[in-house]
Amino acid sequence: MKIDKKIIKELSDYLDEFNLTELEYTEKDTKIKVSKNNISINNQTNQTLSKEISSNKNLESQNNISGIEVTSPIIGTAYHAPEPGAKKFVEVGKKIKKGDTVMIVEAMKTMNHVPSSSDGIVKQILVADGQPVEFGQTLIILE
């Protein structure tokens, strides 16, 4: 079997372009899976933020603080505002209604609005602006 390096290079470029860690391509009987372990300054910042979030979650569980979680419907990059410099969709302490946009998750250059799953007051925002998020990851907590 001859390996087409051009396809692998193109898939690798997509990993960087769309900020992905893994990509799978299938054509007829050929299946190519490309993945990477992304270690960069930006990723180190995200790791630090993740540690802070974990610490906050540990504090929450110690204090028995609970709330309604609004989660990401897709994998992508979370943004707090519709464009750089614009007013944020939500801030801690803001009262929101079911269906209000709480963030945008960008995936493959498509901006997807994330609606609130219920009425409430924003207790905590768990992701930084521009942070990669996973499917089902908690974005905010409501009271």
mmCIF file of N, CA and C in Angstrom:
data_model
loop_
_atom_site.group_PDB
_atom_site.id
_atom_site.type_symbol
_atom_site.label_atom_id
_atom_site.label_comp_id
_atom_site.label_asym_id
_atom_site.label_seq_id
_atom_site.Cartn_x
_atom_site.Cartn_y
_atom_site.Cartn_z
ATOM 1 N N MET A 1 0.844 -1.188 0.000
ATOM 2 C CA MET A 1 0.000 0.000 0.000
ATOM 3 C C MET A 1 0.882 1.241 0.000
ATOM 4 N N LYS A 2 0.616 2.159 -0.889
ATOM 5 C CA LYS A 2 1.368 3.399 -0.968
ATOM 6 C C LYS A 2 0.650 4.466 -0.139
ATOM 7 N N ILE A 3 1.394 5.147 0.713
ATOM 8 C CA ILE A 3 0.830 6.190 1.564
ATOM 9 C C ILE A 3 0.978 7.532 0.859
ATOM 10 N N ASP A 4 -0.132 8.238 0.737
ATOM 11 C CA ASP A 4 -0.132 9.548 0.089
ATOM 12 C C ASP A 4 0.198 10.608 1.139
ATOM 13 N N LYS A 5 1.442 11.063 1.123
ATOM 14 C CA LYS A 5 1.909 12.031 2.113
ATOM 15 C C LYS A 5 1.180 13.370 1.984
ATOM 16 N N LYS A 6 0.712 13.678 0.789
ATOM 17 C CA LYS A 6 0.009 14.942 0.563
ATOM 18 C C LYS A 6 -1.285 14.990 1.388
ATOM 19 N N ILE A 7 -2.020 13.884 1.427
ATOM 20 C CA ILE A 7 -3.266 13.834 2.205
ATOM 21 C C ILE A 7 -2.959 13.983 3.692
ATOM 22 N N ILE A 8 -1.926 13.289 4.148
ATOM 23 C CA ILE A 8 -1.560 13.359 5.566
ATOM 24 C C ILE A 8 -1.155 14.788 5.932
ATOM 25 N N LYS A 9 -0.382 15.433 5.062
ATOM 26 C CA LYS A 9 0.041 16.815 5.306
ATOM 27 C C LYS A 9 -1.187 17.735 5.354
ATOM 28 N N GLU A 10 -2.121 17.537 4.434
ATOM 29 C CA GLU A 10 -3.330 18.360 4.393
ATOM 30 C C GLU A 10 -4.166 18.162 5.658
ATOM 31 N N LEU A 11 -4.302 16.918 6.101
ATOM 32 C CA LEU A 11 -5.057 16.638 7.325
ATOM 33 C C LEU A 11 -4.356 17.251 8.536
ATOM 34 N N SER A 12 -3.046 17.185 8.557
ATOM 35 C CA SER A 12 -2.280 17.788 9.651
ATOM 36 C C SER A 12 -2.490 19.300 9.682
ATOM 37 N N ASP A 13 -2.534 19.913 8.514
ATOM 38 C CA ASP A 13 -2.789 21.355 8.449
ATOM 39 C C ASP A 13 -4.179 21.694 8.984
ATOM 40 N N TYR A 14 -5.160 20.825 8.709
ATOM 41 C CA TYR A 14 -6.512 21.039 9.230
ATOM 42 C C TYR A 14 -6.531 20.987 10.757
ATOM 43 N N LEU A 15 -5.695 20.119 11.343
ATOM 44 C CA LEU A 15 -5.629 20.046 12.803
ATOM 45 C C LEU A 15 -5.274 21.418 13.372
ATOM 46 N N ASP A 16 -4.279 22.061 12.769
ATOM 47 C CA ASP A 16 -3.867 23.385 13.248
ATOM 48 C C ASP A 16 -4.914 24.449 12.931
ATOM 49 N N GLU A 17 -5.430 24.425 11.707
ATOM 50 C CA GLU A 17 -6.366 25.451 11.264
ATOM 51 C C GLU A 17 -7.643 25.484 12.103
ATOM 52 N N PHE A 18 -8.152 24.308 12.452
ATOM 53 C CA PHE A 18 -9.410 24.229 13.199
ATOM 54 C C PHE A 18 -9.209 23.914 14.673
ATOM 55 N N ASN A 19 -7.946 23.969 15.125
ATOM 56 C CA ASN A 19 -7.610 23.749 16.530
ATOM 57 C C ASN A 19 -8.149 22.398 17.036
ATOM 58 N N LEU A 20 -7.907 21.339 16.244
ATOM 59 C CA LEU A 20 -8.359 19.998 16.584
ATOM 60 C C LEU A 20 -7.189 19.179 17.119
ATOM 61 N N THR A 21 -7.494 18.109 17.829
ATOM 62 C CA THR A 21 -6.440 17.205 18.299
ATOM 63 C C THR A 21 -6.464 15.882 17.544
ATOM 64 N N GLU A 22 -7.569 15.619 16.844
ATOM 65 C CA GLU A 22 -7.669 14.355 16.122
ATOM 66 C C GLU A 22 -8.618 14.530 14.936
ATOM 67 N N LEU A 23 -8.280 13.846 13.829
ATOM 68 C CA LEU A 23 -9.082 13.938 12.618
ATOM 69 C C LEU A 23 -9.018 12.596 11.907
ATOM 70 N N GLU A 24 -10.149 12.131 11.400
ATOM 71 C CA GLU A 24 -10.211 10.855 10.694
ATOM 72 C C GLU A 24 -10.782 11.080 9.296
ATOM 73 N N TYR A 25 -10.153 10.439 8.308
ATOM 74 C CA TYR A 25 -10.555 10.583 6.907
ATOM 75 C C TYR A 25 -10.723 9.192 6.318
ATOM 76 N N THR A 26 -11.856 8.947 5.653
ATOM 77 C CA THR A 26 -12.120 7.644 5.041
ATOM 78 C C THR A 26 -12.505 7.845 3.586
ATOM 79 N N GLU A 27 -11.880 7.046 2.716
ATOM 80 C CA GLU A 27 -12.203 7.064 1.296
ATOM 81 C C GLU A 27 -12.097 5.632 0.790
ATOM 82 N N LYS A 28 -13.219 5.077 0.368
ATOM 83 C CA LYS A 28 -13.308 3.692 -0.084
ATOM 84 C C LYS A 28 -12.742 2.762 0.979
ATOM 85 N N ASP A 29 -11.651 2.054 0.670
ATOM 86 C CA ASP A 29 -11.067 1.095 1.624
ATOM 87 C C ASP A 29 -9.933 1.698 2.438
ATOM 88 N N THR A 30 -9.683 2.984 2.277
ATOM 89 C CA THR A 30 -8.578 3.637 2.969
ATOM 90 C C THR A 30 -9.114 4.481 4.122
ATOM 91 N N LYS A 31 -8.490 4.327 5.270
ATOM 92 C CA LYS A 31 -8.892 5.085 6.450
ATOM 93 C C LYS A 31 -7.622 5.683 7.058
ATOM 94 N N ILE A 32 -7.597 7.008 7.194
ATOM 95 C CA ILE A 32 -6.440 7.695 7.750
ATOM 96 C C ILE A 32 -6.885 8.458 8.985
ATOM 97 N N LYS A 33 -6.161 8.274 10.066
ATOM 98 C CA LYS A 33 -6.457 8.965 11.309
ATOM 99 C C LYS A 33 -5.202 9.748 11.706
ATOM 100 N N VAL A 34 -5.362 11.057 11.875
ATOM 101 C CA VAL A 34 -4.249 11.930 12.229
ATOM 102 C C VAL A 34 -4.574 12.555 13.577
ATOM 103 N N SER A 35 -3.625 12.505 14.504
ATOM 104 C CA SER A 35 -3.836 13.132 15.807
ATOM 105 C C SER A 35 -2.528 13.750 16.268
ATOM 106 N N LYS A 36 -2.650 14.652 17.219
ATOM 107 C CA LYS A 36 -1.451 15.293 17.747
ATOM 108 C C LYS A 36 -1.644 15.608 19.217
ATOM 109 N N ASN A 37 -0.520 15.743 19.869
ATOM 110 C CA ASN A 37 -0.505 16.186 21.255
ATOM 111 C C ASN A 37 -0.063 17.632 21.203
ATOM 112 N N ASN A 38 -1.000 18.556 21.323
ATOM 113 C CA ASN A 38 -0.729 19.976 21.139
ATOM 114 C C ASN A 38 -0.188 20.595 22.419
ATOM 115 N N ILE A 39 1.112 20.861 22.431
ATOM 116 C CA ILE A 39 1.721 21.541 23.572
ATOM 117 C C ILE A 39 2.239 22.873 23.064
ATOM 118 N N SER A 40 1.629 23.932 23.527
ATOM 119 C CA SER A 40 2.026 25.272 23.114
ATOM 120 C C SER A 40 1.826 26.219 24.284
ATOM 121 N N ILE A 41 2.246 27.447 24.113
ATOM 122 C CA ILE A 41 2.071 28.443 25.169
ATOM 123 C C ILE A 41 0.591 28.640 25.448
ATOM 124 N N ASN A 42 -0.218 28.719 24.384
ATOM 125 C CA ASN A 42 -1.657 28.884 24.527
ATOM 126 C C ASN A 42 -2.255 27.701 25.281
ATOM 127 N N ASN A 43 -1.802 26.486 24.946
ATOM 128 C CA ASN A 43 -2.322 25.290 25.598
ATOM 129 C C ASN A 43 -1.917 25.275 27.071
ATOM 130 N N GLN A 44 -0.693 25.740 27.377
ATOM 131 C CA GLN A 44 -0.262 25.785 28.766
ATOM 132 C C GLN A 44 -1.141 26.737 29.555
ATOM 133 N N THR A 45 -1.525 27.847 28.946
ATOM 134 C CA THR A 45 -2.438 28.791 29.587
ATOM 135 C C THR A 45 -3.769 28.111 29.846
ATOM 136 N N ASN A 46 -4.271 27.351 28.851
ATOM 137 C CA ASN A 46 -5.534 26.644 29.023
ATOM 138 C C ASN A 46 -5.424 25.587 30.107
ATOM 139 N N GLN A 47 -4.252 24.918 30.206
ATOM 140 C CA GLN A 47 -4.059 23.924 31.252
ATOM 141 C C GLN A 47 -4.107 24.586 32.618
ATOM 142 N N THR A 48 -3.486 25.771 32.733
ATOM 143 C CA THR A 48 -3.508 26.511 33.990
ATOM 144 C C THR A 48 -4.935 26.890 34.342
ATOM 145 N N LEU A 49 -5.685 27.386 33.342
ATOM 146 C CA LEU A 49 -7.078 27.751 33.562
ATOM 147 C C LEU A 49 -7.886 26.524 33.978
ATOM 148 N N SER A 50 -7.619 25.374 33.339
ATOM 149 C CA SER A 50 -8.333 24.144 33.688
ATOM 150 C C SER A 50 -8.060 23.765 35.138
ATOM 151 N N LYS A 51 -6.809 23.969 35.584
ATOM 152 C CA LYS A 51 -6.471 23.668 36.985
ATOM 153 C C LYS A 51 -7.246 24.593 37.911
ATOM 154 N N GLU A 52 -7.352 25.890 37.533
ATOM 155 C CA GLU A 52 -8.108 26.833 38.344
ATOM 156 C C GLU A 52 -9.582 26.434 38.394
ATOM 157 N N ILE A 53 -10.120 26.023 37.257
ATOM 158 C CA ILE A 53 -11.513 25.597 37.206
ATOM 159 C C ILE A 53 -11.711 24.363 38.076
ATOM 160 N N SER A 54 -10.765 23.423 38.005
ATOM 161 C CA SER A 54 -10.845 22.223 38.840
ATOM 162 C C SER A 54 -10.824 22.613 40.306
ATOM 163 N N SER A 55 -9.967 23.574 40.647
ATOM 164 C CA SER A 55 -9.901 24.047 42.030
ATOM 165 C C SER A 55 -11.233 24.651 42.441
ATOM 166 N N ASN A 56 -11.825 25.464 41.538
ATOM 167 C CA ASN A 56 -13.122 26.068 41.829
ATOM 168 C C ASN A 56 -14.191 25.000 42.006
ATOM 169 N N LYS A 57 -14.145 23.961 41.170
ATOM 170 C CA LYS A 57 -15.127 22.885 41.297
ATOM 171 C C LYS A 57 -14.944 22.145 42.614
ATOM 172 N N ASN A 58 -13.677 21.962 43.021
ATOM 173 C CA ASN A 58 -13.414 21.317 44.306
ATOM 174 C C ASN A 58 -13.959 22.165 45.444
ATOM 175 N N LEU A 59 -13.787 23.494 45.351
ATOM 176 C CA LEU A 59 -14.332 24.379 46.372
ATOM 177 C C LEU A 59 -15.849 24.296 46.390
ATOM 178 N N GLU A 60 -16.453 24.244 45.200
ATOM 179 C CA GLU A 60 -17.905 24.133 45.125
ATOM 180 C C GLU A 60 -18.392 22.865 45.799
ATOM 181 N N SER A 61 -17.715 21.753 45.525
ATOM 182 C CA SER A 61 -18.165 20.496 46.110
ATOM 183 C C SER A 61 -17.951 20.497 47.620
ATOM 184 N N GLN A 62 -16.903 21.197 48.088
ATOM 185 C CA GLN A 62 -16.659 21.279 49.525
ATOM 186 C C GLN A 62 -17.723 22.134 50.193
ATOM 187 N N ASN A 63 -18.169 23.190 49.509
ATOM 188 C CA ASN A 63 -19.165 24.090 50.072
ATOM 189 C C ASN A 63 -20.595 23.650 49.744
ATOM 190 N N ASN A 64 -20.735 22.538 49.042
ATOM 191 C CA ASN A 64 -22.030 22.031 48.612
ATOM 192 C C ASN A 64 -22.820 23.059 47.809
ATOM 193 N N ILE A 65 -22.115 23.841 47.006
ATOM 194 C CA ILE A 65 -22.769 24.811 46.140
ATOM 195 C C ILE A 65 -23.175 24.072 44.874
ATOM 196 N N SER A 66 -24.423 24.232 44.499
ATOM 197 C CA SER A 66 -24.880 23.572 43.280
ATOM 198 C C SER A 66 -25.611 24.591 42.419
ATOM 199 N N GLY A 67 -25.947 24.158 41.240
ATOM 200 C CA GLY A 67 -26.669 25.051 40.352
ATOM 201 C C GLY A 67 -27.011 24.342 39.067
ATOM 202 N N ILE A 68 -27.577 25.084 38.155
ATOM 203 C CA ILE A 68 -27.959 24.555 36.848
ATOM 204 C C ILE A 68 -26.781 24.760 35.902
ATOM 205 N N GLU A 69 -26.335 23.687 35.277
ATOM 206 C CA GLU A 69 -25.205 23.765 34.362
ATOM 207 C C GLU A 69 -25.689 24.002 32.940
ATOM 208 N N VAL A 70 -25.052 24.931 32.240
ATOM 209 C CA VAL A 70 -25.284 25.134 30.813
ATOM 210 C C VAL A 70 -24.038 24.585 30.126
ATOM 211 N N THR A 71 -24.233 23.590 29.261
ATOM 212 C CA THR A 71 -23.110 22.886 28.663
ATOM 213 C C THR A 71 -22.965 23.198 27.179
ATOM 214 N N SER A 72 -21.782 22.895 26.653
ATOM 215 C CA SER A 72 -21.509 23.127 25.243
ATOM 216 C C SER A 72 -22.162 22.037 24.400
ATOM 217 N N PRO A 73 -22.895 22.420 23.362
ATOM 218 C CA PRO A 73 -23.546 21.427 22.513
ATOM 219 C C PRO A 73 -22.592 20.803 21.481
ATOM 220 N N ILE A 74 -21.405 21.409 21.310
ATOM 221 C CA ILE A 74 -20.452 20.931 20.300
ATOM 222 C C ILE A 74 -19.025 21.169 20.768
ATOM 223 N N ILE A 75 -18.085 20.579 20.045
ATOM 224 C CA ILE A 75 -16.665 20.836 20.258
ATOM 225 C C ILE A 75 -16.308 22.091 19.477
ATOM 226 N N GLY A 76 -15.526 22.979 20.079
ATOM 227 C CA GLY A 76 -15.117 24.185 19.370
ATOM 228 C C GLY A 76 -14.404 25.152 20.286
ATOM 229 N N THR A 77 -14.466 26.417 19.940
ATOM 230 C CA THR A 77 -13.840 27.473 20.729
ATOM 231 C C THR A 77 -14.932 28.388 21.255
ATOM 232 N N ALA A 78 -14.930 28.604 22.569
ATOM 233 C CA ALA A 78 -15.968 29.417 23.208
ATOM 234 C C ALA A 78 -15.595 30.890 23.194
ATOM 235 N N TYR A 79 -16.582 31.724 22.898
ATOM 236 C CA TYR A 79 -16.395 33.169 22.920
ATOM 237 C C TYR A 79 -17.493 33.803 23.760
ATOM 238 N N HIS A 80 -17.110 34.781 24.596
ATOM 239 C CA HIS A 80 -18.049 35.437 25.496
ATOM 240 C C HIS A 80 -18.861 36.538 24.824
ATOM 241 N N ALA A 81 -18.394 37.027 23.663
ATOM 242 C CA ALA A 81 -19.057 38.145 22.994
ATOM 243 C C ALA A 81 -19.199 37.840 21.505
ATOM 244 N N PRO A 82 -20.106 38.531 20.819
ATOM 245 C CA PRO A 82 -20.313 38.261 19.396
ATOM 246 C C PRO A 82 -19.121 38.653 18.526
ATOM 247 N N GLU A 83 -18.283 39.580 19.010
ATOM 248 C CA GLU A 83 -17.078 39.979 18.290
ATOM 249 C C GLU A 83 -16.102 40.592 19.291
ATOM 250 N N PRO A 84 -14.819 40.639 18.958
ATOM 251 C CA PRO A 84 -13.833 41.209 19.890
ATOM 252 C C PRO A 84 -14.190 42.646 20.271
ATOM 253 N N GLY A 85 -14.140 42.938 21.559
ATOM 254 C CA GLY A 85 -14.441 44.282 22.044
ATOM 255 C C GLY A 85 -15.904 44.556 22.293
ATOM 256 N N ALA A 86 -16.772 43.647 21.874
ATOM 257 C CA ALA A 86 -18.214 43.845 22.074
ATOM 258 C C ALA A 86 -18.618 43.458 23.503
ATOM 259 N N LYS A 87 -19.822 43.846 23.879
ATOM 260 C CA LYS A 87 -20.359 43.521 25.198
ATOM 261 C C LYS A 87 -20.548 42.008 25.318
ATOM 262 N N LYS A 88 -20.175 41.463 26.470
ATOM 263 C CA LYS A 88 -20.309 40.021 26.714
ATOM 264 C C LYS A 88 -21.785 39.637 26.806
ATOM 265 N N PHE A 89 -22.065 38.392 26.402
ATOM 266 C CA PHE A 89 -23.443 37.903 26.475
ATOM 267 C C PHE A 89 -23.914 37.826 27.926
ATOM 268 N N VAL A 90 -23.069 37.289 28.802
ATOM 269 C CA VAL A 90 -23.426 37.150 30.218
ATOM 270 C C VAL A 90 -22.246 37.529 31.100
ATOM 271 N N GLU A 91 -22.571 37.933 32.309
ATOM 272 C CA GLU A 91 -21.563 38.221 33.330
ATOM 273 C C GLU A 91 -22.096 37.661 34.641
ATOM 274 N N VAL A 92 -21.186 37.383 35.566
ATOM 275 C CA VAL A 92 -21.584 36.847 36.864
ATOM 276 C C VAL A 92 -22.553 37.831 37.524
ATOM 277 N N GLY A 93 -23.673 37.297 38.011
ATOM 278 C CA GLY A 93 -24.696 38.112 38.663
ATOM 279 C C GLY A 93 -25.820 38.562 37.742
ATOM 280 N N LYS A 94 -25.659 38.363 36.431
ATOM 281 C CA LYS A 94 -26.681 38.799 35.472
ATOM 282 C C LYS A 94 -27.838 37.800 35.444
ATOM 283 N N LYS A 95 -29.052 38.323 35.413
ATOM 284 C CA LYS A 95 -30.245 37.481 35.332
ATOM 285 C C LYS A 95 -30.515 37.183 33.858
ATOM 286 N N ILE A 96 -30.707 35.898 33.538
ATOM 287 C CA ILE A 96 -30.985 35.506 32.154
ATOM 288 C C ILE A 96 -32.225 34.629 32.094
ATOM 289 N N LYS A 97 -32.781 34.542 30.901
ATOM 290 C CA LYS A 97 -33.977 33.733 30.675
ATOM 291 C C LYS A 97 -33.630 32.540 29.807
ATOM 292 N N LYS A 98 -34.468 31.522 29.876
ATOM 293 C CA LYS A 98 -34.302 30.339 29.043
ATOM 294 C C LYS A 98 -34.282 30.764 27.578
ATOM 295 N N GLY A 99 -33.280 30.292 26.852
ATOM 296 C CA GLY A 99 -33.154 30.614 25.439
ATOM 297 C C GLY A 99 -32.209 31.767 25.137
ATOM 298 N N ASP A 100 -31.855 32.574 26.163
ATOM 299 C CA ASP A 100 -30.898 33.662 25.950
ATOM 300 C C ASP A 100 -29.533 33.070 25.572
ATOM 301 N N THR A 101 -28.824 33.732 24.673
ATOM 302 C CA THR A 101 -27.480 33.285 24.292
ATOM 303 C C THR A 101 -26.530 33.564 25.436
ATOM 304 N N VAL A 102 -25.781 32.526 25.860
ATOM 305 C CA VAL A 102 -24.813 32.694 26.940
ATOM 306 C C VAL A 102 -23.385 32.773 26.402
ATOM 307 N N MET A 103 -23.136 32.143 25.253
ATOM 308 C CA MET A 103 -21.828 32.167 24.612
ATOM 309 C C MET A 103 -22.000 31.761 23.163
ATOM 310 N N ILE A 104 -20.913 31.902 22.411
ATOM 311 C CA ILE A 104 -20.844 31.372 21.057
ATOM 312 C C ILE A 104 -19.745 30.324 21.053
ATOM 313 N N VAL A 105 -20.020 29.178 20.429
ATOM 314 C CA VAL A 105 -18.977 28.173 20.234
ATOM 315 C C VAL A 105 -18.731 28.080 18.742
ATOM 316 N N GLU A 106 -17.496 28.416 18.348
ATOM 317 C CA GLU A 106 -17.111 28.407 16.939
ATOM 318 C C GLU A 106 -16.534 27.044 16.590
ATOM 319 N N ALA A 107 -17.071 26.454 15.536
ATOM 320 C CA ALA A 107 -16.566 25.173 15.048
ATOM 321 C C ALA A 107 -16.516 25.245 13.529
ATOM 322 N N MET A 108 -15.359 24.990 12.971
ATOM 323 C CA MET A 108 -15.180 25.001 11.516
ATOM 324 C C MET A 108 -15.684 26.303 10.902
ATOM 325 N N LYS A 109 -15.306 27.413 11.527
ATOM 326 C CA LYS A 109 -15.618 28.771 11.067
ATOM 327 C C LYS A 109 -17.116 29.085 11.066
ATOM 328 N N THR A 110 -17.889 28.307 11.818
ATOM 329 C CA THR A 110 -19.316 28.565 11.978
ATOM 330 C C THR A 110 -19.568 28.948 13.433
ATOM 331 N N MET A 111 -20.243 30.082 13.632
ATOM 332 C CA MET A 111 -20.541 30.556 14.979
ATOM 333 C C MET A 111 -21.878 29.973 15.437
ATOM 334 N N ASN A 112 -21.836 29.188 16.507
ATOM 335 C CA ASN A 112 -23.029 28.525 17.034
ATOM 336 C C ASN A 112 -23.401 29.155 18.369
ATOM 337 N N HIS A 113 -24.583 29.756 18.437
ATOM 338 C CA HIS A 113 -25.044 30.362 19.681
ATOM 339 C C HIS A 113 -25.445 29.261 20.659
ATOM 340 N N VAL A 114 -25.033 29.419 21.917
ATOM 341 C CA VAL A 114 -25.381 28.462 22.965
ATOM 342 C C VAL A 114 -26.468 29.103 23.814
ATOM 343 N N PRO A 115 -27.690 28.542 23.781
ATOM 344 C CA PRO A 115 -28.783 29.128 24.565
ATOM 345 C C PRO A 115 -28.785 28.609 26.004
ATOM 346 N N SER A 116 -29.317 29.424 26.901
ATOM 347 C CA SER A 116 -29.473 29.004 28.293
ATOM 348 C C SER A 116 -30.541 27.921 28.355
ATOM 349 N N SER A 117 -30.300 26.919 29.177
ATOM 350 C CA SER A 117 -31.257 25.821 29.299
ATOM 351 C C SER A 117 -32.394 26.141 30.264
ATOM 352 N N SER A 118 -32.246 27.219 31.038
ATOM 353 C CA SER A 118 -33.319 27.627 31.952
ATOM 354 C C SER A 118 -33.118 29.064 32.419
ATOM 355 N N ASP A 119 -34.113 29.584 33.121
ATOM 356 C CA ASP A 119 -33.999 30.914 33.719
ATOM 357 C C ASP A 119 -33.056 30.837 34.906
ATOM 358 N N GLY A 120 -32.412 31.946 35.234
ATOM 359 C CA GLY A 120 -31.565 31.970 36.417
ATOM 360 C C GLY A 120 -30.637 33.153 36.445
ATOM 361 N N ILE A 121 -29.792 33.163 37.462
ATOM 362 C CA ILE A 121 -28.771 34.194 37.624
ATOM 363 C C ILE A 121 -27.419 33.518 37.444
ATOM 364 N N VAL A 122 -26.562 34.123 36.644
ATOM 365 C CA VAL A 122 -25.246 33.546 36.377
ATOM 366 C C VAL A 122 -24.423 33.561 37.666
ATOM 367 N N LYS A 123 -24.108 32.371 38.139
ATOM 368 C CA LYS A 123 -23.328 32.222 39.356
ATOM 369 C C LYS A 123 -21.836 32.157 39.042
ATOM 370 N N GLN A 124 -21.509 31.458 37.952
ATOM 371 C CA GLN A 124 -20.098 31.260 37.635
ATOM 372 C C GLN A 124 -19.917 31.009 36.136
ATOM 373 N N ILE A 125 -18.854 31.574 35.559
ATOM 374 C CA ILE A 125 -18.473 31.316 34.174
ATOM 375 C C ILE A 125 -17.217 30.458 34.233
ATOM 376 N N LEU A 126 -17.291 29.255 33.649
ATOM 377 C CA LEU A 126 -16.221 28.278 33.830
ATOM 378 C C LEU A 126 -15.206 28.204 32.693
ATOM 379 N N VAL A 127 -15.420 28.932 31.608
ATOM 380 C CA VAL A 127 -14.457 28.896 30.504
ATOM 381 C C VAL A 127 -14.016 30.315 30.164
ATOM 382 N N ALA A 128 -12.775 30.429 29.749
ATOM 383 C CA ALA A 128 -12.224 31.723 29.358
ATOM 384 C C ALA A 128 -12.622 32.039 27.918
ATOM 385 N N ASP A 129 -12.608 33.297 27.579
ATOM 386 C CA ASP A 129 -12.889 33.723 26.210
ATOM 387 C C ASP A 129 -11.796 33.185 25.294
ATOM 388 N N GLY A 130 -12.208 32.475 24.233
ATOM 389 C CA GLY A 130 -11.241 31.908 23.293
ATOM 390 C C GLY A 130 -10.721 30.537 23.681
ATOM 391 N N GLN A 131 -11.274 29.957 24.732
ATOM 392 C CA GLN A 131 -10.827 28.640 25.202
ATOM 393 C C GLN A 131 -11.496 27.526 24.416
ATOM 394 N N PRO A 132 -10.731 26.487 24.025
ATOM 395 C CA PRO A 132 -11.349 25.323 23.390
ATOM 396 C C PRO A 132 -12.255 24.597 24.391
ATOM 397 N N VAL A 133 -13.402 24.114 23.914
ATOM 398 C CA VAL A 133 -14.331 23.380 24.771
ATOM 399 C C VAL A 133 -14.717 22.065 24.108
ATOM 400 N N GLU A 134 -15.103 21.123 24.918
ATOM 401 C CA GLU A 134 -15.538 19.803 24.463
ATOM 402 C C GLU A 134 -17.056 19.715 24.508
ATOM 403 N N PHE A 135 -17.592 18.735 23.807
ATOM 404 C CA PHE A 135 -19.028 18.467 23.852
ATOM 405 C C PHE A 135 -19.417 18.124 25.288
ATOM 406 N N GLY A 136 -20.447 18.760 25.807
ATOM 407 C CA GLY A 136 -20.941 18.466 27.151
ATOM 408 C C GLY A 136 -20.192 19.170 28.266
ATOM 409 N N GLN A 137 -19.146 19.930 27.949
ATOM 410 C CA GLN A 137 -18.393 20.645 28.969
ATOM 411 C C GLN A 137 -19.243 21.776 29.527
ATOM 412 N N THR A 138 -19.232 21.932 30.850
ATOM 413 C CA THR A 138 -20.011 22.994 31.495
ATOM 414 C C THR A 138 -19.390 24.352 31.178
ATOM 415 N N LEU A 139 -20.215 25.261 30.655
ATOM 416 C CA LEU A 139 -19.755 26.602 30.319
ATOM 417 C C LEU A 139 -20.030 27.587 31.449
ATOM 418 N N ILE A 140 -21.278 27.544 31.946
ATOM 419 C CA ILE A 140 -21.661 28.438 33.061
ATOM 420 C C ILE A 140 -22.541 27.662 34.040
ATOM 421 N N ILE A 141 -22.645 28.228 35.236
ATOM 422 C CA ILE A 141 -23.549 27.673 36.258
ATOM 423 C C ILE A 141 -24.523 28.760 36.649
ATOM 424 N N LEU A 142 -25.810 28.397 36.700
ATOM 425 C CA LEU A 142 -26.883 29.317 37.067
ATOM 426 C C LEU A 142 -27.429 28.969 38.437
ATOM 427 N N GLU A 143 -27.930 29.991 39.136
ATOM 428 C CA GLU A 143 -28.630 29.769 40.412
ATOM 429 C C GLU A 143 -30.083 29.596 40.133
#
